[in-house]
mmCIF file of C-alpha atoms in Angstrom:
data_model
loop_
_atom_site.group_PDB
_atom_site.id
_atom_site.type_symbol
_atom_site.label_atom_id
_atom_site.label_comp_id
_atom_site.label_asym_id
_atom_site.label_seq_id
_atom_site.Cartn_x
_atom_site.Cartn_y
_atom_site.Cartn_z
ATOM 1 C CA MET A 29 28.835 87.416 95.807
ATOM 2 C CA ILE A 30 26.290 87.642 93.060
ATOM 3 C CA GLN A 31 23.833 85.599 95.147
ATOM 4 C CA GLY A 32 24.297 88.106 97.935
ATOM 5 C CA VAL A 33 23.753 91.139 95.717
ATOM 6 C CA GLU A 34 20.597 89.505 94.081
ATOM 7 C CA ASN A 35 19.182 88.398 97.388
ATOM 8 C CA LYS A 36 15.721 90.016 98.021
ATOM 9 C CA GLU A 37 15.065 88.302 101.260
ATOM 10 C CA PRO A 38 16.509 90.380 104.082
ATOM 11 C CA ASP A 39 15.771 87.739 106.696
ATOM 12 C CA SER A 40 18.110 85.171 104.826
ATOM 13 C CA VAL A 41 21.143 87.489 104.835
ATOM 14 C CA ASN A 42 23.929 85.932 107.014
ATOM 15 C CA THR A 43 27.119 87.783 106.068
ATOM 16 C CA LEU A 44 28.045 91.393 105.828
ATOM 17 C CA SER A 45 31.170 92.505 103.971
ATOM 18 C CA ASP A 46 32.843 95.810 103.463
ATOM 19 C CA MET A 47 34.394 96.062 99.991
ATOM 20 C CA ASN A 48 36.731 98.976 100.410
ATOM 21 C CA ILE A 49 37.903 101.282 103.175
ATOM 22 C CA ALA A 50 40.224 103.941 101.920
ATOM 23 C CA ILE A 51 41.436 106.833 104.142
ATOM 24 C CA HIS A 52 42.789 109.969 102.577
ATOM 25 C CA ALA A 53 46.542 110.442 103.290
ATOM 26 C CA ASP A 54 45.712 113.564 105.355
ATOM 27 C CA TYR A 55 43.767 111.463 107.776
ATOM 28 C CA GLN A 56 45.809 108.227 107.907
ATOM 29 C CA LYS A 57 47.315 107.198 111.354
ATOM 30 C CA SER A 58 44.441 109.073 113.019
ATOM 31 C CA GLY A 59 42.500 105.951 114.080
ATOM 32 C CA LEU A 60 39.786 106.613 111.580
ATOM 33 C CA SER A 61 40.119 103.153 109.936
ATOM 34 C CA GLN A 62 39.662 101.424 113.351
ATOM 35 C CA ARG A 63 36.626 103.515 114.029
ATOM 36 C CA LEU A 64 35.089 102.668 110.722
ATOM 37 C CA LEU A 65 35.758 98.933 111.339
ATOM 38 C CA SER A 66 34.467 99.057 114.875
ATOM 39 C CA GLU A 67 31.107 100.713 113.590
ATOM 40 C CA PHE A 68 30.877 98.072 110.904
ATOM 41 C CA ASN A 69 31.365 95.420 113.506
ATOM 42 C CA LYS A 70 28.549 96.870 115.594
ATOM 43 C CA LEU A 71 26.257 96.908 112.726
ATOM 44 C CA ALA A 72 27.008 93.184 111.867
ATOM 45 C CA ASN A 73 26.446 92.350 115.518
ATOM 46 C CA LYS A 74 23.259 94.232 115.657
ATOM 47 C CA LYS A 75 22.074 92.448 112.563
ATOM 48 C CA GLY A 76 23.307 89.002 113.896
ATOM 49 C CA VAL A 77 25.403 88.353 110.860
ATOM 50 C CA GLU A 78 28.970 87.207 110.271
ATOM 51 C CA LYS A 79 31.401 89.692 108.774
ATOM 52 C CA ILE A 80 33.973 88.988 106.135
ATOM 53 C CA VAL A 81 36.459 91.531 105.120
ATOM 54 C CA PRO A 82 38.532 91.255 101.861
ATOM 55 C CA LEU A 83 41.550 93.392 102.290
ATOM 56 C CA ARG A 84 44.656 94.343 100.418
ATOM 57 C CA PRO A 85 47.660 94.304 102.640
ATOM 58 C CA SER A 86 49.269 97.740 102.644
ATOM 59 C CA PHE A 87 52.983 96.847 102.848
ATOM 60 C CA LYS A 88 52.799 93.973 100.419
ATOM 61 C CA VAL A 89 53.827 96.430 97.606
ATOM 62 C CA ASP A 90 57.260 96.608 99.147
ATOM 63 C CA TYR A 91 57.809 92.848 98.775
ATOM 64 C CA PRO A 92 56.320 92.007 95.288
ATOM 65 C CA LEU A 93 58.436 88.946 94.923
ATOM 66 C CA THR A 94 57.455 87.433 98.150
ATOM 67 C CA LEU A 95 54.674 84.712 97.886
ATOM 68 C CA PHE A 96 51.336 86.039 99.005
ATOM 69 C CA ASP A 97 50.801 83.028 101.335
ATOM 70 C CA ASN A 98 54.120 83.740 103.064
ATOM 71 C CA TYR A 99 53.664 87.386 103.446
ATOM 72 C CA VAL A 100 50.274 87.386 105.012
ATOM 73 C CA HIS A 101 51.623 85.225 107.898
ATOM 74 C CA TRP A 102 54.733 87.289 108.614
ATOM 75 C CA LYS A 103 54.956 88.400 112.221
ATOM 76 C CA ARG A 104 56.760 91.133 114.035
ATOM 77 C CA GLU A 105 59.028 90.666 117.103
ATOM 78 C CA ASP A 106 55.924 90.955 119.370
ATOM 79 C CA ASN A 107 54.169 88.143 117.317
ATOM 80 C CA THR A 108 51.661 90.479 115.876
ATOM 81 C CA PRO A 109 50.988 90.511 112.101
ATOM 82 C CA PHE A 110 53.737 92.330 110.218
ATOM 83 C CA ASP A 111 51.393 94.112 107.696
ATOM 84 C CA PRO A 112 49.683 97.103 109.456
ATOM 85 C CA TRP A 113 46.242 96.587 107.719
ATOM 86 C CA ILE A 114 46.174 92.849 108.631
ATOM 87 C CA ARG A 115 47.345 93.933 112.190
ATOM 88 C CA THR A 116 44.565 96.457 112.373
ATOM 89 C CA HIS A 117 41.890 93.765 111.676
ATOM 90 C CA TRP A 118 43.698 91.222 113.972
ATOM 91 C CA LYS A 119 43.618 93.668 116.807
ATOM 92 C CA LEU A 120 39.820 94.125 116.398
ATOM 93 C CA GLY A 121 39.374 90.325 116.539
ATOM 94 C CA ALA A 122 39.499 89.257 112.950
ATOM 95 C CA LYS A 123 41.050 85.906 111.891
ATOM 96 C CA ILE A 124 42.469 84.924 108.494
ATOM 97 C CA VAL A 125 40.023 82.963 106.451
ATOM 98 C CA ARG A 126 42.044 82.520 103.260
ATOM 99 C CA PRO A 127 43.905 84.384 100.538
ATOM 100 C CA ILE A 128 42.094 85.066 97.235
ATOM 101 C CA TYR A 129 44.861 84.822 94.663
ATOM 102 C CA LYS A 130 42.926 86.518 91.766
ATOM 103 C CA ALA A 131 40.780 89.050 93.455
ATOM 104 C CA PHE A 132 41.248 91.497 90.647
ATOM 105 C CA THR A 133 42.577 90.654 87.157
ATOM 106 C CA VAL A 134 43.960 93.084 84.601
ATOM 107 C CA THR A 135 44.541 91.735 81.113
ATOM 108 C CA GLY A 136 45.459 93.276 77.682
ATOM 109 C CA THR A 137 47.894 93.692 74.937
ATOM 110 C CA ILE A 138 51.478 94.557 75.563
ATOM 111 C CA LYS A 139 50.788 98.167 74.416
ATOM 112 C CA ASP A 140 47.809 98.272 76.903
ATOM 113 C CA ARG A 141 50.019 97.004 79.746
ATOM 114 C CA GLU A 142 52.861 99.384 78.839
ATOM 115 C CA GLU A 143 50.425 102.375 78.947
ATOM 116 C CA TRP A 144 48.958 101.057 82.149
ATOM 117 C CA THR A 145 52.402 100.689 83.877
ATOM 118 C CA SER A 146 54.380 103.366 82.174
ATOM 119 C CA MET A 147 56.960 100.652 81.493
ATOM 120 C CA HIS A 148 58.423 99.061 78.360
ATOM 121 C CA PHE A 149 58.309 95.184 78.193
ATOM 122 C CA ARG A 150 61.017 94.028 75.626
ATOM 123 C CA GLU A 151 60.839 90.358 76.326
ATOM 124 C CA SER A 152 58.469 87.876 77.833
ATOM 125 C CA GLY A 153 58.623 87.288 81.520
ATOM 126 C CA ARG A 154 57.659 88.625 84.938
ATOM 127 C CA TYR A 155 58.094 92.219 85.795
ATOM 128 C CA VAL A 156 57.820 94.127 89.018
ATOM 129 C CA ILE A 157 55.407 97.110 88.553
ATOM 130 C CA GLN A 158 55.085 100.012 91.037
ATOM 131 C CA GLY A 159 52.102 99.635 93.469
ATOM 132 C CA ALA A 160 51.531 96.007 92.603
ATOM 133 C CA LEU A 161 51.458 93.146 95.078
ATOM 134 C CA GLN A 162 53.144 90.707 92.666
ATOM 135 C CA PRO A 163 54.723 90.762 89.178
ATOM 136 C CA ILE A 164 52.855 91.155 85.946
ATOM 137 C CA GLN A 165 53.282 88.340 83.489
ATOM 138 C CA ILE A 166 54.164 89.383 79.867
ATOM 139 C CA ASP A 167 53.860 87.046 76.801
ATOM 140 C CA ARG A 168 55.440 88.812 73.834
ATOM 141 C CA GLU A 169 54.710 85.881 71.385
ATOM 142 C CA ASN A 170 50.975 86.198 72.079
ATOM 143 C CA ASP A 171 50.955 90.015 72.562
ATOM 144 C CA PHE A 172 49.500 89.585 76.052
ATOM 145 C CA GLY A 173 49.985 90.774 79.579
ATOM 146 C CA ILE A 174 48.125 89.688 82.795
ATOM 147 C CA TYR A 175 48.252 90.773 86.327
ATOM 148 C CA TYR A 176 46.432 89.280 89.204
ATOM 149 C CA ASP A 177 45.976 91.306 92.306
ATOM 150 C CA PRO A 178 45.320 89.100 95.314
ATOM 151 C CA ASN A 179 43.593 89.882 98.576
ATOM 152 C CA LEU A 180 43.039 88.327 101.917
ATOM 153 C CA TRP A 181 39.768 87.430 103.512
ATOM 154 C CA MET A 182 39.522 88.000 107.240
ATOM 155 C CA GLU A 183 36.476 87.126 109.384
ATOM 156 C CA TYR A 184 35.064 88.715 112.524
ATOM 157 C CA GLN A 185 32.921 86.431 114.648
ATOM 158 C CA LEU A 186 29.738 87.653 116.136
ATOM 159 C CA THR A 187 30.083 88.992 119.750
ATOM 160 C CA GLY A 188 27.431 89.126 122.416
#
């Protein structure tokens, strides 16, 4: 990632990545995310570069104890991806590249983690926290909490 940001040679760019697409709740389910992704794909194709998308599966928060590797491969009855955000990308032609298990890391003291989660951690162990894709790990003996937020990389191939 750093190499891509520091790259000063536009002709050597070979990959385009969107870092975050967030749609306000008032506009969700309106097709806006698909339109944004389609335009991004057009730009990548125009520039002749591959496109990699790191994404945070939207329904994974409802299954925090399910292993990330398992969840991202769940299918619906019609054999399409279970998760709607993965399915959106899949419908537009993206394929799973690989999961990134520690895409975002949050660490700190027990007090910091209690303030962050609005929970109380009375003993060491794993805790399910609201909005998280997997449990947070608490170590009371070392006064330390750590949470790894995973994401999934999907790739769009060049067309035309």
